[in-house]
Structure formats: C-alpha cells, structure tokens
Amino acid sequence: MTATPDAKPLKGLFIRTYGCQMNVYDSERIRDVLKPLGYAPVDAPEGADLVVINTCHIREKATEKVYSELGKLKQMKLASGGKMTIAVAGCVAQAEGAEIIRRQPAVDLVLGPQAYHKLPEMIARASRAVGDRLETEFDTVEKFDALPKTRDPDGPAAFVSVQEGCDKFCTFCVVPYTRGAEMSRNVDDIVLEIRDLAAKGVREVTLLGQNVNAFHGPAPRLEGGADWTLGQLVRHIAKIGGIERIRYTTSHPRDMDDDLIAAHGDTPAMMPFLHLPVQSGSDRILKAMNRGHTADEYRDIIARVRKARPDIAIASDFIVGFPGESDADFEATMQLVRDIGFAVAYSFKYSSRPGTPAAEMHGHLSEAVKDERLQALQALLRDQQTAFNEAQIGKTLPVLVTGKGRNPGQMHGRSPYLQALHFDGTDALLNTLVDVKITSASLNSVTGERVRAHEPTA
Ligand code: 5AD
Ligand code: SF4
C-alpha cells in the first residue's frame, strides 16, 4: 500500500444505533461512507467530532429515547465549545425530521435511511452553515449505487442488505412510511459485495431486508437478467468460495415460496434457522392487522419448512394488545405458540404509531391488560427457548468462532441455530468453524467442549 500524501488528520466518529439489524447494517455503511473523509470510530461520544444517532421509530419507547439522548449530547456539544457535529439518522429522522430540528436546535443534520450516502455533502454544507439541514428524500437505488462497493468486515459474520422497504402495510407498522416502497438490489452488486467480504475472511452472511423473502432483484446478464427470487439468490451465493453459512432476515409468511422452502433442505450452506414473524394467532386480529394470512396458513408453512429441514429453529415476533384483541384472541396466540414451539421469539406490547391505520381503530386496550398478556406470553416463550437450548445437550454442532468468551480461556461463537455458544479454546480458533459438543444450556446460551474429529449427531 502506498501512503496518501494528502491523508487528512483523523476525526472522531461516534455512532449510536437503535432498533433493527437494518439499522446496525446502515451504521456500518455510514462508517464506510465517512472513512475517506478522515473519520475514525471512537468508543464514546465525549470529545467526538461527529456523533450520529441512528434512530428507530417502530415503537413509542424507541422514539422517546432519541430526544433524551439528544438532550445529553447538547450538553457535550456545549462543553466542546460547539465543536461537535450532531447528526440524526434513521427512521425517526425520516418520520419527524422537522420536529427534531425544532425541538433540539443543537442538531446539525437530519437524514433519513435513504439519504446517508449524502452525509459527506451535508457535513460540508453544515460546516459552512449553508443549505438545508434536512435530507429525507426516498431514493434507494441512488443510495445503493452511491455507497462504497467494498467494506471492512468486523469479524467472520457479516450482514448484507439485499432488499429494503415494504409494501405490505400491516396496519400497526411505520416501516412502509419510514423506509419507503420495496426495492431489491441487483444480484451482480450483491455478489460483488459478498465476494469481497469472503476474500476478507467472512464465512457467514446474513441477507438483510425488511421483507427479505420478497426479494426480486435483477439476475446477472449472463443468467438472463430476469428478476430472481430469494431462493435463486441463496443458491447462487452458496457457490461463492469461502461462504459456508447463509441466513436471511426478516421474512413474511406470504412470501415463503416453495423454492425457498426447498432450499432449506437441499442447500447445505443454508442455516437451519428461520425468523418468520406471525404477530398473532387469531384470524380476526391477523385480518385487522392486514397480514394477509390465517393462523392455519402459518402452521402449514412451518410444517412444510420442517419437512424440508426437520431440525430447523423457528423464530417469530408477536404483538399483544392490538386494538380489539379479546381474551379469546390472545388465547389463540398462546395456542399457536404451543402448537409451533419456538426456539426464540420477540414479543411486544402494541404501541400506537401516529399515521398508521391501527392508531385510528376502536378498542385500544389498557397498559394493564397489555402487560398481563405480555408476561403470560413471554413466560411461555422463555420455557420454549430454554427447552430448545436444552434439546441440543449431547449433540455436536459446528460453531463459527466470533470472539473471546467472558472468562479467560473461553471463546464465543454461534451455533447453526443462532444460539450464543461458549467453549474452552484459544484465540487461534477465532474466525474458524469448530465442532463443539454441547454439555449444558440455559435460556440465553449453550456451553460445550471442543471435539477434534467431526462427529455430528444433530
Ligand atoms: N407496536 C408494537 N410492536 C410493533 N412491531 C412493529 N410495529 C409495532 C407496533 N406498532 C413489532 C412487530 C415487528 C417487529 C419488528 O416489531 O412484531 O415484527
Ligand atoms: Fe411492517 Fe408488516 Fe412491512 Fe413487516 S411486513 S415491515 S410488520 S408493514
């Protein structure tokens, strides 16, 4: 490598990320976009030249956090003599950018999720105190084209965005408004990014999208150029040298097509884990949510997925206390959970979001009812998660080693089922795949011993 004669002095960049994996990915890309400008990541906001808050709008609580965080940053900015630049990115910026600027004048820049490739230009404008501080246009194609094509991975597992936005319009959800219409990247660009990551040591990729299984990106010209499905994309990525594990998240039951289900059974790189949010087990509530499927249709999809890959771990999301949810509706959700048996699940109290159809519906429930239902659901889900983890005891699983464990001499990794896993080992194993025999399990992780010979029992 040759030194760049005009290399700029390093400036401290602190990024705080809230919300989903898409935001985690976006924060990485923000770091990549700013690197050529001389910004290097720092561990704390104090003293940073640029602080980016990457926000989440999905529930009210997540949104409230933004304003309290901005209050603290304002004090730091004052202490720095105004040297700190504060940028608000992500879905709150998209949904209420003008409100942020009004409520917190210390904020220098506000940019929506489709605009962070414009950050360098906005920083330049802010330093000259000219032009608009708000950038919330939707132009996903322009963003993907403008982002750097290569990046430095953090370890052996990386996220790769393949699809963004959502056209499903579930009545409770802000995503179609904050992330915009559904859009898929083209396969050539995705493959280029993954090949580069593989060359830099990445072994596992998680294909990301708000509705990732609605993927319909243009295929390479040599392959005919027509739009591919996620199943076709996965099979293609499985052929890239060095990529041993493929995951995708998050999917919608309506887009679980036969080929994608088949790929779970016939593509060895496809990991046995499926995050398929169902939200409710009541047909009446599913209809009011505009989910476009019934509880039995969900059961049927899971049965077909399990036929293709019997050991697959099923994950889901649930909302309790949707407007009009009766005791019987909630019981239908509990029954669905008992019928399926989830390896892990995320459950939330319904949170009314301004501008969504559900916010205008009748029958909003009290916090007390929502609390009670959430506790009952979470107790059942915790039992299922513990049972799933305990069911691995005695099995030998291939583990991707991602870091050091909490205790000395311990390493940390992830199982095919996305469980956090600890075992005794040395740093030399970092970023490799090793076989670990599971000896104990708890709610949030499993522990095991490394075995030398490959003796799978899963
Ligand atoms: N209230 C509560 N939970 C919500 N989610 C999305 N919107 C809301 C809302 N208004 C949950 C859904 C979704 C997950 C990402 O967040 O379960 O799958
Ligand atoms: Fe939101 Fe529904 Fe789209 Fe998921 S599918 S992002 S819950 S609107």
PDB file of C-alpha atoms and ligand atoms in Angstrom, residues 166 168-170 172-173 175-176 210-211 252 279 291, ligand 2:
ATOM      1  CA  CYS A 166     -42.021  -2.685   2.474  1.00  0.00           C
ATOM      2  CA  LYS A 168     -47.237  -4.823   2.953  1.00  0.00           C
ATOM      3  CA  PHE A 169     -48.759  -2.042   5.062  1.00  0.00           C
ATOM      4  CA  CYS A 170     -49.559  -4.003   8.196  1.00  0.00           C
ATOM      5  CA  PHE A 172     -49.709  -1.246  13.093  1.00  0.00           C
ATOM      6  CA  CYS A 173     -46.408  -0.600  11.351  1.00  0.00           C
ATOM      7  CA  VAL A 175     -41.911   0.829   8.186  1.00  0.00           C
ATOM      8  CA  PRO A 176     -43.710   1.355   4.838  1.00  0.00           C
ATOM      9  CA  GLN A 210     -37.416  -5.519   5.825  1.00  0.00           C
ATOM     10  CA  ASN A 211     -39.180  -8.145   3.720  1.00  0.00           C
ATOM     11  CA  HIS A 252     -43.072 -12.502   5.729  1.00  0.00           C
ATOM     12  CA  GLN A 279     -47.651 -11.326  15.214  1.00  0.00           C
ATOM     13  CA  ARG A 291     -51.263  -9.620   7.482  1.00  0.00           C
TER      14      ARG A 291
HETATM   15 FE1  SF4 B   2     -44.035  -3.630   8.949  1.00  0.00          FE
HETATM   16 FE2  SF4 B   2     -45.701  -5.545   8.070  1.00  0.00          FE
HETATM   17 FE3  SF4 B   2     -43.856  -4.494   6.417  1.00  0.00          FE
HETATM   18 FE4  SF4 B   2     -43.094  -6.114   8.428  1.00  0.00          FE
HETATM   19  S1  SF4 B   2     -44.394  -6.689   6.679  1.00  0.00           S
HETATM   20  S2  SF4 B   2     -42.131  -4.148   7.836  1.00  0.00           S
HETATM   21  S3  SF4 B   2     -44.561  -5.561  10.035  1.00  0.00           S
HETATM   22  S4  SF4 B   2     -45.576  -3.412   7.320  1.00  0.00           S
END
